[in-house]
Amino acid sequence: MRITIEASSKEFERKLLDLFTEHRSELAVTVETDWNAERAVTFLSTLNPVARDFARRVVDAGGHLDASVLRSEFEGGLRGPTVALTNALKRGIKRGWWAEGTEAPITVVYGGSLTDGWRQASAYELNADALNAFRQAFAHLDAAPARLNWDGDAPSALPLADWANHDTPRVLPHDAEPEPGGDS
């Protein structure tokens, strides 16, 4: 019998672990840490747009992309997107979206010798097993309706009044007539 349990409550988890402990000699328990399309969608959805673009480029390159190519495409450097990838993995483990021990989907490949404790990344890779899951995840996200991204504050859905320092929303449409006896 094979059972997969995801995102259970702490109480359920405690009771289940007690049951496993009671029948320990009869069970073989494994934790799934592989990337599938659903987990990849969750991972990608938590990334900021720059980090998601970084991941897309590695996926589109077939799972291996030279760091020099990425450096030329990301003016702000690679630290921002790679830190976002690491934080997304940690956040997912902390929130129980994937199991402890789940490996980062995109990893750095270092080239050259270790000089003064520092080496520059030579490439970024996505293992072959995860590559298909991330291709499916991007296809799913690309097919979903786009969410609007605003630069700065989102515009108000209400037009502004012609009075009160232009910061009070209008209650009536512009062409509505004021009611008799009301303030105009």
mmCIF file of N, CA, C and O in Angstrom, residues 23-73:
data_model
loop_
_atom_site.group_PDB
_atom_site.id
_atom_site.type_symbol
_atom_site.label_atom_id
_atom_site.label_comp_id
_atom_site.label_asym_id
_atom_site.label_seq_id
_atom_site.Cartn_x
_atom_site.Cartn_y
_atom_site.Cartn_z
ATOM 1 N N HIS A 23 3.373 0.608 14.750
ATOM 2 C CA HIS A 23 3.518 -0.466 13.756
ATOM 3 C C HIS A 23 4.834 -0.355 12.987
ATOM 4 O O HIS A 23 4.919 -0.765 11.834
ATOM 5 N N ARG A 24 5.857 0.160 13.624
ATOM 6 C CA ARG A 24 7.145 0.428 12.989
ATOM 7 C C ARG A 24 7.729 -0.779 12.277
ATOM 8 O O ARG A 24 8.259 -0.664 11.176
ATOM 9 N N SER A 25 7.629 -1.933 12.852
ATOM 10 C CA SER A 25 8.246 -3.119 12.254
ATOM 11 C C SER A 25 7.557 -3.556 10.957
ATOM 12 O O SER A 25 8.146 -4.275 10.158
ATOM 13 N N GLU A 26 6.341 -3.109 10.736
ATOM 14 C CA GLU A 26 5.579 -3.506 9.552
ATOM 15 C C GLU A 26 5.656 -2.485 8.412
ATOM 16 O O GLU A 26 5.136 -2.738 7.329
ATOM 17 N N LEU A 27 6.283 -1.342 8.654
ATOM 18 C CA LEU A 27 6.230 -0.249 7.686
ATOM 19 C C LEU A 27 7.601 0.132 7.127
ATOM 20 O O LEU A 27 8.612 -0.012 7.791
ATOM 21 N N ALA A 28 7.560 0.642 5.926
ATOM 22 C CA ALA A 28 8.713 1.302 5.326
ATOM 23 C C ALA A 28 8.221 2.695 4.915
ATOM 24 O O ALA A 28 7.362 2.828 4.045
ATOM 25 N N VAL A 29 8.718 3.729 5.576
ATOM 26 C CA VAL A 29 8.246 5.085 5.339
ATOM 27 C C VAL A 29 9.282 5.859 4.536
ATOM 28 O O VAL A 29 10.452 5.885 4.895
ATOM 29 N N THR A 30 8.823 6.469 3.446
ATOM 30 C CA THR A 30 9.693 7.328 2.650
ATOM 31 C C THR A 30 8.995 8.669 2.451
ATOM 32 O O THR A 30 7.771 8.745 2.454
ATOM 33 N N VAL A 31 9.788 9.688 2.275
ATOM 34 C CA VAL A 31 9.243 11.025 2.049
ATOM 35 C C VAL A 31 9.567 11.415 0.612
ATOM 36 O O VAL A 31 10.704 11.299 0.169
ATOM 37 N N GLU A 32 8.557 11.871 -0.102
ATOM 38 C CA GLU A 32 8.737 12.250 -1.508
ATOM 39 C C GLU A 32 9.329 13.650 -1.586
ATOM 40 O O GLU A 32 8.753 14.616 -1.071
ATOM 41 N N THR A 33 10.489 13.749 -2.218
ATOM 42 C CA THR A 33 11.152 15.044 -2.357
ATOM 43 C C THR A 33 11.370 15.424 -3.820
ATOM 44 O O THR A 33 12.003 16.433 -4.103
ATOM 45 N N ASP A 34 10.828 14.619 -4.731
ATOM 46 C CA ASP A 34 11.006 14.910 -6.156
ATOM 47 C C ASP A 34 10.112 16.074 -6.570
ATOM 48 O O ASP A 34 9.046 16.299 -5.997
ATOM 49 N N TRP A 35 10.555 16.777 -7.608
ATOM 50 C CA TRP A 35 9.762 17.878 -8.152
ATOM 51 C C TRP A 35 8.760 17.324 -9.145
ATOM 52 O O TRP A 35 9.115 16.551 -10.029
ATOM 53 N N ASN A 36 7.492 17.717 -8.979
ATOM 54 C CA ASN A 36 6.463 17.404 -9.972
ATOM 55 C C ASN A 36 5.879 18.731 -10.451
ATOM 56 O O ASN A 36 6.240 19.804 -9.946
ATOM 57 N N ALA A 37 5.010 18.675 -11.422
ATOM 58 C CA ALA A 37 4.472 19.907 -12.013
ATOM 59 C C ALA A 37 3.739 20.770 -10.982
ATOM 60 O O ALA A 37 3.885 21.991 -10.978
ATOM 61 N N GLU A 38 2.963 20.150 -10.113
ATOM 62 C CA GLU A 38 2.219 20.910 -9.108
ATOM 63 C C GLU A 38 3.163 21.650 -8.163
ATOM 64 O O GLU A 38 2.965 22.829 -7.861
ATOM 65 N N ARG A 39 4.188 20.963 -7.692
ATOM 66 C CA ARG A 39 5.157 21.609 -6.804
ATOM 67 C C ARG A 39 5.920 22.710 -7.539
ATOM 68 O O ARG A 39 6.210 23.761 -6.974
ATOM 69 N N ALA A 40 6.234 22.463 -8.795
ATOM 70 C CA ALA A 40 6.954 23.464 -9.587
ATOM 71 C C ALA A 40 6.098 24.713 -9.792
ATOM 72 O O ALA A 40 6.613 25.835 -9.731
ATOM 73 N N VAL A 41 4.799 24.550 -10.019
ATOM 74 C CA VAL A 41 3.904 25.706 -10.154
ATOM 75 C C VAL A 41 3.911 26.517 -8.863
ATOM 76 O O VAL A 41 4.002 27.752 -8.883
ATOM 77 N N THR A 42 3.816 25.841 -7.741
ATOM 78 C CA THR A 42 3.839 26.523 -6.450
ATOM 79 C C THR A 42 5.154 27.283 -6.274
ATOM 80 O O THR A 42 5.167 28.453 -5.892
ATOM 81 N N PHE A 43 6.258 26.607 -6.569
ATOM 82 C CA PHE A 43 7.581 27.225 -6.447
ATOM 83 C C PHE A 43 7.669 28.470 -7.322
ATOM 84 O O PHE A 43 8.044 29.554 -6.858
ATOM 85 N N LEU A 44 7.327 28.339 -8.585
ATOM 86 C CA LEU A 44 7.432 29.456 -9.529
ATOM 87 C C LEU A 44 6.487 30.594 -9.164
ATOM 88 O O LEU A 44 6.806 31.768 -9.357
ATOM 89 N N SER A 45 5.319 30.263 -8.629
ATOM 90 C CA SER A 45 4.330 31.282 -8.282
ATOM 91 C C SER A 45 4.775 32.143 -7.102
ATOM 92 O O SER A 45 4.274 33.255 -6.930
ATOM 93 N N THR A 46 5.689 31.640 -6.298
ATOM 94 C CA THR A 46 6.156 32.409 -5.144
ATOM 95 C C THR A 46 7.346 33.301 -5.486
ATOM 96 O O THR A 46 7.771 34.094 -4.649
ATOM 97 N N LEU A 47 7.884 33.159 -6.693
ATOM 98 C CA LEU A 47 9.052 33.944 -7.086
ATOM 99 C C LEU A 47 8.659 35.327 -7.583
ATOM 100 O O LEU A 47 7.588 35.507 -8.172
ATOM 101 N N ASN A 48 9.558 36.279 -7.401
ATOM 102 C CA ASN A 48 9.352 37.596 -8.000
ATOM 103 C C ASN A 48 9.591 37.473 -9.508
ATOM 104 O O ASN A 48 10.151 36.471 -9.971
ATOM 105 N N PRO A 49 9.157 38.442 -10.297
ATOM 106 C CA PRO A 49 9.266 38.322 -11.762
ATOM 107 C C PRO A 49 10.697 38.115 -12.273
ATOM 108 O O PRO A 49 10.907 37.367 -13.227
ATOM 109 N N VAL A 50 11.682 38.736 -11.651
ATOM 110 C CA VAL A 50 13.067 38.580 -12.102
ATOM 111 C C VAL A 50 13.553 37.153 -11.860
ATOM 112 O O VAL A 50 14.161 36.530 -12.736
ATOM 113 N N ALA A 51 13.283 36.616 -10.672
ATOM 114 C CA ALA A 51 13.698 35.242 -10.358
ATOM 115 C C ALA A 51 12.952 34.231 -11.236
ATOM 116 O O ALA A 51 13.528 33.233 -11.671
ATOM 117 N N ARG A 52 11.666 34.501 -11.517
ATOM 118 C CA ARG A 52 10.903 33.609 -12.396
ATOM 119 C C ARG A 52 11.480 33.635 -13.803
ATOM 120 O O ARG A 52 11.583 32.594 -14.458
ATOM 121 N N ASP A 53 11.895 34.801 -14.264
ATOM 122 C CA ASP A 53 12.530 34.910 -15.587
ATOM 123 C C ASP A 53 13.854 34.157 -15.604
ATOM 124 O O ASP A 53 14.176 33.476 -16.578
ATOM 125 N N PHE A 54 14.616 34.235 -14.534
ATOM 126 C CA PHE A 54 15.868 33.496 -14.396
ATOM 127 C C PHE A 54 15.595 31.994 -14.544
ATOM 128 O O PHE A 54 16.260 31.298 -15.319
ATOM 129 N N ALA A 55 14.604 31.496 -13.803
ATOM 130 C CA ALA A 55 14.261 30.076 -13.863
ATOM 131 C C ALA A 55 13.791 29.692 -15.270
ATOM 132 O O ALA A 55 14.176 28.639 -15.795
ATOM 133 N N ARG A 56 12.979 30.545 -15.891
ATOM 134 C CA ARG A 56 12.489 30.252 -17.243
ATOM 135 C C ARG A 56 13.650 30.109 -18.225
ATOM 136 O O ARG A 56 13.644 29.231 -19.076
ATOM 137 N N ARG A 57 14.639 30.956 -18.102
ATOM 138 C CA ARG A 57 15.771 30.896 -19.034
ATOM 139 C C ARG A 57 16.550 29.592 -18.882
ATOM 140 O O ARG A 57 16.988 29.017 -19.871
ATOM 141 N N VAL A 58 16.706 29.132 -17.653
ATOM 142 C CA VAL A 58 17.390 27.856 -17.440
ATOM 143 C C VAL A 58 16.548 26.709 -18.006
ATOM 144 O O VAL A 58 17.075 25.808 -18.666
ATOM 145 N N VAL A 59 15.248 26.754 -17.786
ATOM 146 C CA VAL A 59 14.353 25.719 -18.320
ATOM 147 C C VAL A 59 14.357 25.742 -19.844
ATOM 148 O O VAL A 59 14.499 24.696 -20.497
ATOM 149 N N ASP A 60 14.219 26.943 -20.432
ATOM 150 C CA ASP A 60 14.188 27.066 -21.891
ATOM 151 C C ASP A 60 15.495 26.628 -22.543
ATOM 152 O O ASP A 60 15.505 26.224 -23.704
ATOM 153 N N ALA A 61 16.589 26.696 -21.789
ATOM 154 C CA ALA A 61 17.894 26.275 -22.316
ATOM 155 C C ALA A 61 18.099 24.767 -22.179
ATOM 156 O O ALA A 61 19.184 24.264 -22.466
ATOM 157 N N GLY A 62 17.088 24.049 -21.740
ATOM 158 C CA GLY A 62 17.200 22.600 -21.618
ATOM 159 C C GLY A 62 17.780 22.141 -20.299
ATOM 160 O O GLY A 62 18.213 21.004 -20.156
ATOM 161 N N GLY A 63 17.818 23.025 -19.307
ATOM 162 C CA GLY A 63 18.277 22.628 -17.984
ATOM 163 C C GLY A 63 19.719 22.975 -17.690
ATOM 164 O O GLY A 63 20.212 22.691 -16.602
ATOM 165 N N HIS A 64 20.413 23.618 -18.616
ATOM 166 C CA HIS A 64 21.804 24.032 -18.374
ATOM 167 C C HIS A 64 22.052 25.335 -19.131
ATOM 168 O O HIS A 64 21.866 25.392 -20.343
ATOM 169 N N LEU A 65 22.474 26.358 -18.397
ATOM 170 C CA LEU A 65 22.726 27.646 -19.028
ATOM 171 C C LEU A 65 23.980 28.255 -18.418
ATOM 172 O O LEU A 65 24.123 28.307 -17.190
ATOM 173 N N ASP A 66 24.894 28.689 -19.280
ATOM 174 C CA ASP A 66 26.130 29.319 -18.820
ATOM 175 C C ASP A 66 25.810 30.578 -18.030
ATOM 176 O O ASP A 66 24.965 31.382 -18.436
ATOM 177 N N ALA A 67 26.531 30.762 -16.944
ATOM 178 C CA ALA A 67 26.325 31.939 -16.111
ATOM 179 C C ALA A 67 26.672 33.221 -16.862
ATOM 180 O O ALA A 67 26.065 34.261 -16.620
ATOM 181 N N SER A 68 27.619 33.142 -17.803
ATOM 182 C CA SER A 68 27.980 34.344 -18.563
ATOM 183 C C SER A 68 26.796 34.846 -19.384
ATOM 184 O O SER A 68 26.600 36.051 -19.539
ATOM 185 N N VAL A 69 25.984 33.935 -19.894
ATOM 186 C CA VAL A 69 24.783 34.324 -20.643
ATOM 187 C C VAL A 69 23.809 35.023 -19.699
ATOM 188 O O VAL A 69 23.247 36.079 -20.027
ATOM 189 N N LEU A 70 23.617 34.459 -18.523
ATOM 190 C CA LEU A 70 22.706 35.058 -17.549
ATOM 191 C C LEU A 70 23.220 36.409 -17.068
ATOM 192 O O LEU A 70 22.444 37.342 -16.911
ATOM 193 N N ARG A 71 24.522 36.522 -16.855
ATOM 194 C CA ARG A 71 25.081 37.804 -16.420
ATOM 195 C C ARG A 71 24.824 38.899 -17.447
ATOM 196 O O ARG A 71 24.568 40.047 -17.087
ATOM 197 N N SER A 72 24.885 38.544 -18.724
ATOM 198 C CA SER A 72 24.650 39.545 -19.767
ATOM 199 C C SER A 72 23.173 39.941 -19.860
ATOM 200 O O SER A 72 22.852 41.017 -20.350
ATOM 201 N N GLU A 73 22.280 39.088 -19.381
ATOM 202 C CA GLU A 73 20.849 39.350 -19.482
ATOM 203 C C GLU A 73 20.254 39.971 -18.217
ATOM 204 O O GLU A 73 19.167 40.540 -18.260
#
